């Protein structure tokens, strides 16, 4: 298996971020400290892209014996919510990472940020601008033309101080004024053209309530939060590269501690949207059942789908980090969970679309307990026994009345093996008044118990089955990609690419009696069907619901081989 993996898929032993850290450690830039942070904005649930960032930040710190903070970048009261805060805490923990006592909020620093703003105004490096948001936008200039200086740019320091204080006290309406940094309206970097630091927003914040009616902009707050927490390596995605000069400018002008920002390429994945705004839209417009819908790329969706923290961490390791944008094939993520499940998931039999088979020469009322291996990949997993009787369910797909050539499953006159049990030969087909097959009749060979016959006869097909009187009912949900195109954003409205067949709900499935007492979080391999887990939300003692995590076919192995 492992020799089918491409170089890109092997865990990176080193990467450009570690090289930067090694260099800092060599020169003593941060006295050998490595202190990272994961800074989500609590405006949505975390997705697999965030998982990459989490694994990177916590993983690097762990490797260097350092620390990682969890910090909520809660500077936008309108979009943020404690529901999101709680989900983020749960998801990072579930992934297996620990921030110990270092959970912070940007809002913890609102007071300090305000003091720093005053410091910049006093130094003549910031001013209150009384232009409207529209005016500010219109005078920003373009990539090829410089912006226009605000008529308020040179208002006296005292006046800006006074206005800024009144902004804070709530004396002005939303949008009437902002505080801007005084940098350079002609800078080729648009972020340096007197960026807005504070805006007036009479909005209630999920933590600070109505204490504030001015809120810091992300660009003003972010670098300072990192500085206050004495972060050494502020790892973020590439789109912030062009903001770095601004963060450095703020810290330089304030004369405070400066972390090193390092940018890496964000995760993009086929068939997947990675924007919280668009994921929120999927939820709000009921294209999915919620943030934790098993088709969602959110951590909570993946968890509900049956992904394990181990498989997601392995995925993050395999994709590595790079400076250049790329798109990861979703089959690599599926490969990671399949690999994990292959080692750990108990094998059981489940019939998704049942068809009844009656074994005419098997004694009525007789039950035999057949020995079955729990996991051939795990010698410690042991065996279990499965009841066998005169009537069993088999998969509807495993029978064809008029089979094509090379159909190795069951058809009239054909012989197959029932896994862990006997050889059976089909003798008759029973139909209802509409011509639908409702039952098949077989005879079994009592000499073939456990899979062989005295005459050495062989059969090509092996079917899974569940004994009718012992079967447990279950609802099983099968999933496909949420989008029907590898790049759902290819069209102006991504919603046209929502796959209408991304979920199929099968009721009346039949599973082995051992599954009667399943619990949330249990997972299995259903022979020939894939990996399944008990649904965390809808499954109960009297109504078992299982989600298919992934099928058995590894399309990544094929891709990896082709690329080699
Ligand atoms: P989105 O674009 O989904 O709204 P975001 O960047 O606005 O994401 P944040 O809550 O600010 O969301 O992200 C927290 C951290 O996760 C940031 O450091 C961000 O760089 C990182 N991150 C977000 N998306 C990805 C991704 N696709 N791949 C890697 N890291 C990501
Ligand atoms: Mg962000």
XYZ file of C-alpha atoms and ligand atoms in Angstrom:
596
model
C 0.000 0.000 0.000
C 2.509 2.582 1.153
C 4.588 2.241 -1.999
C 1.599 3.588 -3.917
C 1.861 6.930 -2.150
C 3.270 9.948 -3.920
C 5.950 12.165 -2.441
C 3.345 14.831 -1.780
C 1.426 12.416 0.371
C 4.266 11.320 2.622
C 4.434 13.213 5.904
C 6.837 16.117 5.664
C 9.678 15.801 8.065
C 10.551 19.415 7.557
C 8.852 22.335 5.888
C 9.525 26.001 5.255
C 7.883 27.051 8.527
C 10.089 24.754 10.576
C 13.087 26.058 8.684
C 12.213 29.615 9.698
C 11.779 28.523 13.314
C 15.062 26.624 13.250
C 16.767 29.759 11.993
C 15.193 31.833 14.789
C 16.294 29.273 17.316
C 19.794 29.388 15.906
C 20.003 33.185 16.108
C 18.125 33.347 19.412
C 15.510 35.735 18.007
C 12.834 34.581 20.465
C 15.166 33.013 23.020
C 14.247 29.622 21.611
C 10.578 30.090 22.463
C 7.903 28.764 20.107
C 4.493 30.157 20.911
C 1.747 29.924 18.301
C -1.965 30.612 18.360
C -5.086 29.528 16.562
C -7.253 32.626 16.058
C -10.739 31.765 14.758
C -13.439 34.339 14.357
C -16.542 32.941 16.095
C -18.811 33.617 13.126
C -19.340 30.040 12.016
C -18.312 26.457 12.645
C -14.793 25.288 11.931
C -14.142 23.419 8.692
C -11.462 21.098 7.391
C -9.378 24.116 6.301
C -9.315 25.300 9.900
C -8.310 21.777 10.912
C -5.204 22.190 8.771
C -4.394 25.428 10.581
C -5.118 23.892 14.006
C -2.904 20.869 13.352
C -0.187 23.148 12.064
C -0.222 25.607 14.974
C -0.596 23.061 17.745
C 1.580 20.499 15.980
C 4.531 22.852 15.494
C 4.411 24.077 19.074
C 4.266 20.486 20.331
C 7.237 19.546 18.223
C 9.349 22.361 19.652
C 8.101 21.969 23.214
C 6.236 25.262 22.892
C 2.736 26.539 23.553
C -0.380 27.354 21.575
C -3.134 29.782 22.533
C -6.717 29.539 21.449
C -7.876 33.058 20.708
C -11.253 34.175 19.513
C -10.958 37.076 17.121
C -14.253 38.552 18.207
C -14.030 42.072 16.821
C -17.242 41.974 14.792
C -20.241 41.846 17.171
C -22.797 41.614 14.352
C -21.768 38.210 13.059
C -20.482 36.499 16.161
C -22.230 34.256 18.602
C -21.528 32.109 21.667
C -22.931 29.095 19.810
C -19.904 29.392 17.528
C -17.526 29.885 20.448
C -18.806 26.683 22.063
C -18.576 24.695 18.853
C -14.997 25.860 18.241
C -13.934 24.838 21.753
C -15.517 21.428 21.271
C -13.959 20.908 17.839
C -10.391 21.870 18.745
C -10.571 19.626 21.815
C -12.021 16.788 19.816
C -9.170 17.051 17.348
C -6.963 16.269 20.314
C -5.324 19.599 21.142
C -4.959 21.377 24.457
C -4.483 25.099 25.033
C -4.300 24.529 28.818
C -5.277 27.796 30.521
C -4.590 29.943 27.474
C -7.977 30.676 25.993
C -8.314 34.335 25.113
C -10.585 36.708 23.285
C -9.609 39.760 21.258
C -12.338 41.443 23.293
C -10.204 40.860 26.421
C -7.925 43.500 24.933
C -10.475 46.128 23.906
C -9.246 48.411 26.703
C -5.617 47.995 25.740
C -6.392 48.462 22.042
C -8.163 51.715 22.895
C -5.144 52.948 24.864
C -2.823 52.061 22.003
C -5.067 53.967 19.583
C -4.773 57.057 21.763
C -1.012 56.603 21.776
C -0.979 56.661 17.975
C -3.248 59.710 17.791
C -0.941 61.547 20.189
C 2.033 60.599 18.054
C 0.290 62.075 15.015
C -0.049 58.612 13.488
C -3.825 58.337 13.589
C -6.742 60.705 13.084
C -10.501 60.786 13.259
C -11.969 60.993 9.784
C -15.464 62.484 9.471
C -15.985 61.283 5.915
C -18.678 58.723 5.218
C -17.738 55.132 4.437
C -18.622 55.814 0.807
C -16.344 58.808 0.601
C -13.525 56.830 2.129
C -14.038 54.031 -0.359
C -14.158 56.410 -3.293
C -10.931 58.135 -2.331
C -8.931 54.946 -1.776
C -7.590 55.004 -5.312
C -6.880 51.862 -7.311
C -3.968 49.515 -7.800
C -2.588 51.874 -10.430
C -3.668 55.228 -8.979
C -2.908 56.681 -5.582
C -5.719 57.529 -3.174
C -6.780 61.025 -2.107
C -5.971 62.341 1.324
C -8.946 62.987 3.564
C -9.746 66.658 4.241
C -9.651 65.698 7.945
C -6.231 64.079 7.744
C -4.424 67.053 9.221
C -6.925 67.996 11.880
C -5.157 68.825 15.145
C -4.213 65.962 17.460
C -6.335 67.495 20.242
C -9.379 67.489 18.020
C -8.910 63.837 17.063
C -8.420 62.878 20.703
C -11.586 64.702 21.670
C -13.630 63.191 18.826
C -12.283 59.701 19.487
C -13.327 59.950 23.116
C -16.788 61.105 22.082
C -17.002 58.234 19.599
C -16.326 55.897 22.489
C -18.901 57.598 24.692
C -21.557 57.006 22.080
C -22.112 60.599 21.067
C -22.136 59.875 17.329
C -24.258 57.610 15.167
C -22.945 54.550 13.357
C -20.907 55.346 10.285
C -20.465 59.038 11.015
C -16.754 58.805 11.817
C -13.842 56.401 11.933
C -10.357 56.402 13.345
C -7.725 55.924 10.645
C -4.022 55.326 10.711
C -2.031 58.079 9.046
C 0.328 56.196 6.770
C 0.463 56.843 3.034
C -2.419 57.381 0.620
C -0.064 56.784 -2.294
C 1.303 53.466 -1.067
C 1.306 50.753 -3.730
C -0.049 48.502 -0.955
C -3.719 49.427 -0.584
C -3.684 48.214 3.014
C -1.301 51.030 3.879
C -3.572 53.796 2.549
C -4.699 55.159 5.884
C -6.577 52.020 6.928
C -9.543 52.264 9.265
C -8.712 51.241 12.850
C -12.049 51.827 14.598
C -15.634 52.118 13.516
C -18.731 53.182 15.401
C -21.164 50.312 15.894
C -23.956 50.573 18.408
C -24.218 46.807 18.635
C -24.273 44.388 21.538
C -21.217 42.168 21.752
C -21.588 38.555 22.889
C -19.028 39.127 25.650
C -18.705 42.825 26.344
C -22.412 43.546 26.014
C -23.028 47.270 25.539
C -19.765 48.421 27.069
C -18.408 49.461 23.692
C -19.935 51.233 20.732
C -16.675 51.502 18.825
C -15.053 48.292 17.625
C -11.505 47.721 16.393
C -11.007 46.540 12.824
C -9.460 43.111 12.419
C -6.254 44.543 10.930
C -5.765 46.850 13.876
C -6.555 44.229 16.483
C -4.929 41.129 15.122
C -1.250 41.971 15.224
C -1.624 43.649 18.595
C -3.329 40.606 20.116
C -0.419 38.492 18.901
C 1.978 40.999 20.394
C 0.197 41.164 23.768
C 0.226 37.360 24.002
C 3.904 37.343 23.034
C 3.271 34.986 20.164
C 6.519 34.130 18.419
C 5.245 32.751 15.129
C 1.977 34.088 13.863
C 1.055 31.524 11.239
C -1.701 32.519 8.838
C -2.945 32.006 5.312
C -1.462 33.678 2.235
C -4.072 36.398 1.843
C -2.585 38.079 4.905
C 0.843 38.419 3.370
C -0.106 41.810 1.998
C -1.363 42.877 5.459
C 1.932 42.055 7.134
C 3.536 45.481 6.452
C 0.552 47.089 8.178
C 0.770 44.813 11.236
C 4.480 45.542 11.442
C 3.873 49.273 11.024
C 1.424 49.348 13.948
C 3.764 47.436 16.262
C 6.757 49.476 15.196
C 4.967 52.785 15.788
C 3.758 51.574 19.189
C 7.230 50.317 20.022
C 5.997 46.973 21.269
C 6.982 43.323 20.927
C 6.860 41.963 17.368
C 5.961 38.394 16.442
C 7.031 36.920 13.112
C 4.130 36.396 10.747
C 4.476 33.418 8.419
C 2.008 32.769 5.628
C 1.084 29.409 4.140
C -1.326 28.282 1.414
C -4.850 27.637 2.616
C -6.432 24.278 2.053
C -8.701 23.968 -0.962
C -10.336 20.652 -1.696
C -12.312 19.258 -4.627
C -16.116 19.074 -4.260
C -15.834 21.293 -1.192
C -16.607 24.875 -0.234
C -14.279 26.366 2.322
C -15.881 29.712 3.059
C -17.802 30.144 6.287
C -20.059 32.655 4.615
C -21.108 30.139 1.981
C -21.391 27.309 4.475
C -23.688 29.530 6.533
C -25.750 30.095 3.422
C -26.100 26.316 2.929
C -27.371 26.051 6.499
C -29.683 29.062 6.399
C -31.268 28.072 3.113
C -31.751 24.482 4.319
C -29.654 22.858 1.626
C -28.277 20.814 4.525
C -29.743 19.916 7.911
C -27.301 22.090 9.863
C -23.626 22.885 10.408
C -23.131 19.279 11.474
C -24.854 17.707 8.481
C -22.657 14.705 7.581
C -22.125 16.149 4.090
C -20.656 19.388 5.421
C -16.868 19.907 5.425
C -17.151 21.233 8.969
C -15.350 19.419 11.747
C -18.712 18.722 13.375
C -20.058 17.380 10.067
C -17.023 15.159 9.569
C -17.342 13.897 13.151
C -20.977 13.035 12.587
C -20.080 11.397 9.300
C -17.709 9.097 11.195
C -14.314 10.735 10.713
C -11.945 10.255 13.628
C -9.566 12.896 15.002
C -6.688 10.585 14.063
C -7.752 10.453 10.426
C -8.026 14.241 10.202
C -4.637 14.734 11.837
C -3.114 12.221 9.415
C -4.709 14.108 6.535
C -3.221 17.390 7.752
C 0.172 15.749 7.969
C -0.041 14.237 4.506
C -1.039 17.469 2.763
C 1.809 19.316 4.463
C 2.291 23.065 4.162
C 3.367 25.059 1.157
C 3.635 28.615 -0.058
C 1.703 27.996 -3.273
C -2.034 27.528 -3.592
C -3.259 24.149 -4.725
C -6.357 21.981 -4.593
C -6.281 18.725 -2.675
C -8.292 15.811 -4.032
C -11.068 14.930 -1.586
C -10.229 11.259 -2.146
C -7.095 11.798 -0.062
C -9.254 12.736 2.939
C -11.400 9.666 2.294
C -8.272 7.558 2.001
C -7.193 8.701 5.475
C -10.403 7.645 7.205
C -10.545 4.402 5.253
C -7.035 3.574 6.320
C -7.830 4.304 9.961
C -11.091 2.333 9.840
C -9.442 -0.579 8.068
C -7.234 -1.072 11.107
C -9.884 -0.488 13.738
C -13.416 -1.090 12.538
C -15.093 -4.362 13.532
C -16.442 -6.222 10.500
C -20.127 -7.049 10.618
C -22.875 -7.957 8.184
C -25.674 -5.590 7.269
C -28.176 -5.855 4.460
C -29.080 -2.462 3.074
C -31.809 -3.478 0.615
C -33.125 -6.807 1.894
C -34.401 -9.724 -0.146
C -35.603 -12.798 1.727
C -34.012 -16.156 1.041
C -35.626 -19.360 2.305
C -33.352 -22.379 2.543
C -35.815 -25.175 1.934
C -33.707 -28.113 3.132
C -32.566 -26.388 6.335
C -34.485 -27.664 9.382
C -37.253 -25.370 10.563
C -36.602 -23.820 13.937
C -32.904 -24.702 13.887
C -30.358 -21.990 14.736
C -26.606 -22.412 14.391
C -24.080 -20.003 15.805
C -21.484 -19.372 13.113
C -18.007 -18.243 14.030
C -16.993 -14.957 12.409
C -13.741 -13.028 12.472
C -14.075 -9.492 13.830
C -11.204 -7.934 11.951
C -8.695 -9.780 9.789
C -6.387 -6.717 10.016
C -6.285 -6.913 13.794
C -5.202 -10.208 15.332
C -6.392 -9.064 18.760
C -9.930 -8.353 17.612
C -10.992 -11.981 18.037
C -14.154 -13.681 16.848
C -17.853 -13.452 17.475
C -20.752 -15.756 16.672
C -23.582 -14.890 14.306
C -26.894 -16.794 14.287
C -27.836 -18.613 11.083
C -31.296 -19.997 10.356
C -33.600 -21.236 7.603
C -34.484 -17.719 6.490
C -31.923 -15.048 5.791
C -31.885 -11.648 4.158
C -29.489 -11.049 1.328
C -28.835 -7.894 -0.669
C -31.372 -7.340 -3.476
C -28.448 -6.487 -5.777
C -26.938 -9.885 -5.113
C -29.644 -11.691 -7.043
C -30.479 -11.492 -10.737
C -33.049 -13.598 -12.452
C -31.434 -13.153 -15.885
C -27.806 -12.443 -15.142
C -25.310 -11.197 -17.690
C -22.149 -13.215 -18.297
C -19.606 -13.111 -15.475
C -22.220 -12.351 -12.846
C -20.798 -14.255 -9.892
C -23.568 -13.615 -7.459
C -26.851 -15.492 -7.156
C -29.199 -16.411 -10.003
C -31.478 -19.394 -10.696
C -29.397 -22.569 -10.559
C -26.235 -20.777 -9.426
C -24.320 -21.617 -6.267
C -22.709 -19.060 -3.936
C -21.166 -18.989 -0.484
C -22.950 -17.302 2.401
C -20.097 -15.723 4.342
C -19.172 -17.611 7.531
C -21.921 -20.193 6.743
C -22.817 -22.527 3.876
C -22.956 -22.885 0.107
C -26.455 -22.325 -1.248
C -27.955 -22.937 -4.680
C -30.958 -21.025 -5.950
C -33.888 -23.279 -6.788
C -36.806 -20.912 -7.261
C -37.935 -17.297 -7.452
C -41.192 -16.078 -5.886
C -42.894 -12.987 -7.311
C -45.880 -10.924 -6.288
C -48.833 -10.096 -8.526
C -46.850 -7.223 -10.128
C -43.984 -9.458 -11.076
C -41.690 -8.087 -8.345
C -39.317 -10.592 -6.809
C -40.296 -10.970 -3.141
C -38.412 -14.090 -2.122
C -35.950 -16.600 -3.412
C -35.737 -20.264 -2.560
C -32.488 -22.162 -2.111
C -31.069 -25.413 -0.906
C -27.905 -25.602 1.084
C -25.077 -28.117 1.208
C -24.679 -29.260 4.850
C -21.154 -30.425 4.017
C -20.018 -26.893 3.191
C -20.157 -25.434 6.703
C -17.473 -22.811 7.150
C -16.725 -22.565 3.443
C -15.547 -25.826 1.859
C -16.978 -29.055 0.453
C -15.727 -32.649 0.510
C -15.525 -32.685 -3.290
C -13.445 -29.502 -3.317
C -16.125 -27.673 -5.308
C -15.561 -23.944 -5.508
C -17.867 -20.999 -5.902
C -16.948 -17.543 -7.117
C -19.406 -15.386 -5.203
C -19.579 -14.754 -1.465
C -22.599 -12.914 -0.101
C -23.259 -11.298 3.241
C -26.554 -12.053 4.967
C -28.529 -11.561 8.166
C -30.795 -14.196 9.753
C -34.435 -13.109 9.447
C -35.662 -13.906 12.989
C -32.549 -12.378 14.534
C -32.200 -9.271 12.373
C -32.182 -5.811 13.918
C -33.814 -2.972 11.995
C -31.815 0.093 11.123
C -32.013 3.216 9.040
C -28.934 3.740 6.924
C -27.926 6.980 5.228
C -25.633 6.944 2.235
C -23.794 10.076 1.213
C -22.213 11.395 -1.936
C -20.329 14.649 -2.447
C -22.427 17.678 -1.630
C -21.499 19.234 -4.975
C -21.587 17.653 -8.373
C -18.571 19.537 -9.738
C -14.981 19.289 -8.475
C -14.961 23.071 -8.308
C -18.375 24.124 -7.001
C -17.395 27.762 -7.383
C -16.852 27.455 -11.110
C -20.258 29.051 -11.672
C -21.243 32.494 -10.361
C -23.781 30.915 -8.001
C -22.329 27.816 -6.354
C -25.832 26.628 -5.502
C -26.446 25.448 -9.061
C -23.816 22.796 -8.358
C -25.447 21.301 -5.285
C -25.729 17.571 -5.919
C -29.441 16.666 -5.696
C -28.511 13.058 -4.869
C -26.023 13.701 -2.106
C -27.989 11.700 0.444
C -30.008 8.510 0.181
C -31.956 7.328 3.205
C -32.616 3.601 3.406
C -35.211 2.499 5.907
C -35.839 -1.126 6.797
C -32.201 -2.201 6.610
C -31.291 -5.378 8.482
C -28.186 -5.661 10.628
C -26.603 -8.362 12.772
C -28.175 -8.858 16.224
C -24.922 -7.753 17.866
C -25.703 -4.211 16.739
C -28.842 -4.010 18.869
C -26.953 -2.185 21.609
C -24.844 0.210 19.556
C -23.816 3.521 21.079
C -23.033 6.902 19.634
C -19.571 6.931 18.173
C -19.498 3.184 17.395
C -18.188 2.389 13.946
C -18.147 -0.703 11.760
C -17.174 -2.068 8.443
C -20.265 -3.546 6.841
C -18.851 -6.308 4.687
C -18.751 -5.263 1.029
C -20.533 -1.966 1.813
C -18.101 0.404 3.452
C -17.539 2.031 6.822
C -20.472 3.173 8.910
C -20.968 4.938 12.211
C -23.890 5.424 14.546
C -25.444 8.841 13.964
C -24.852 11.150 16.909
C -28.031 13.091 16.512
C -30.853 10.892 15.273
C -29.939 7.418 16.509
C -31.669 6.057 19.603
C -32.256 2.737 21.330
C -35.469 2.059 19.418
C -34.392 3.573 16.146
C -30.847 2.862 15.064
C -29.468 5.254 12.463
C -26.121 4.691 10.772
C -24.212 6.948 8.392
C -21.943 5.678 5.707
C -18.604 7.356 6.365
C -17.029 6.125 3.155
C -17.157 3.233 0.740
C -14.502 0.555 0.500
C -13.063 1.522 -2.873
C -9.944 3.625 -2.522
C -9.885 6.026 -5.447
C -6.884 7.842 -3.934
C -4.657 4.792 -4.321
C -5.436 4.877 -8.040
C -4.673 8.584 -8.346
C -1.456 8.205 -6.383
C -0.335 5.350 -8.606
C -1.085 7.285 -11.774
C 0.892 10.293 -10.507
C 3.911 8.210 -9.662
P -13.384 31.551 6.074
O -12.733 32.043 4.824
O -13.858 30.148 6.015
O -14.412 32.471 6.621
P -11.508 32.665 7.847
O -10.098 32.734 7.476
O -12.239 33.941 7.733
O -12.196 31.477 7.100
P -10.999 32.487 10.630
O -11.922 32.119 11.721
O -10.471 33.877 10.594
O -11.737 32.131 9.288
O -9.800 31.452 10.560
C -9.033 31.079 11.652
C -7.720 30.585 11.166
O -7.883 29.495 10.287
C -6.972 31.661 10.414
O -5.651 31.676 10.881
C -7.064 31.241 8.996
O -5.929 31.649 8.289
C -7.164 29.716 9.102
N -7.882 29.171 7.959
C -9.104 29.511 7.516
N -9.424 28.838 6.404
C -8.380 28.032 6.119
C -8.088 27.088 5.086
N -8.948 26.827 4.103
N -6.903 26.442 5.130
C -6.036 26.682 6.118
N -6.233 27.548 7.110
C -7.388 28.230 7.126
Mg -10.495 35.410 8.918
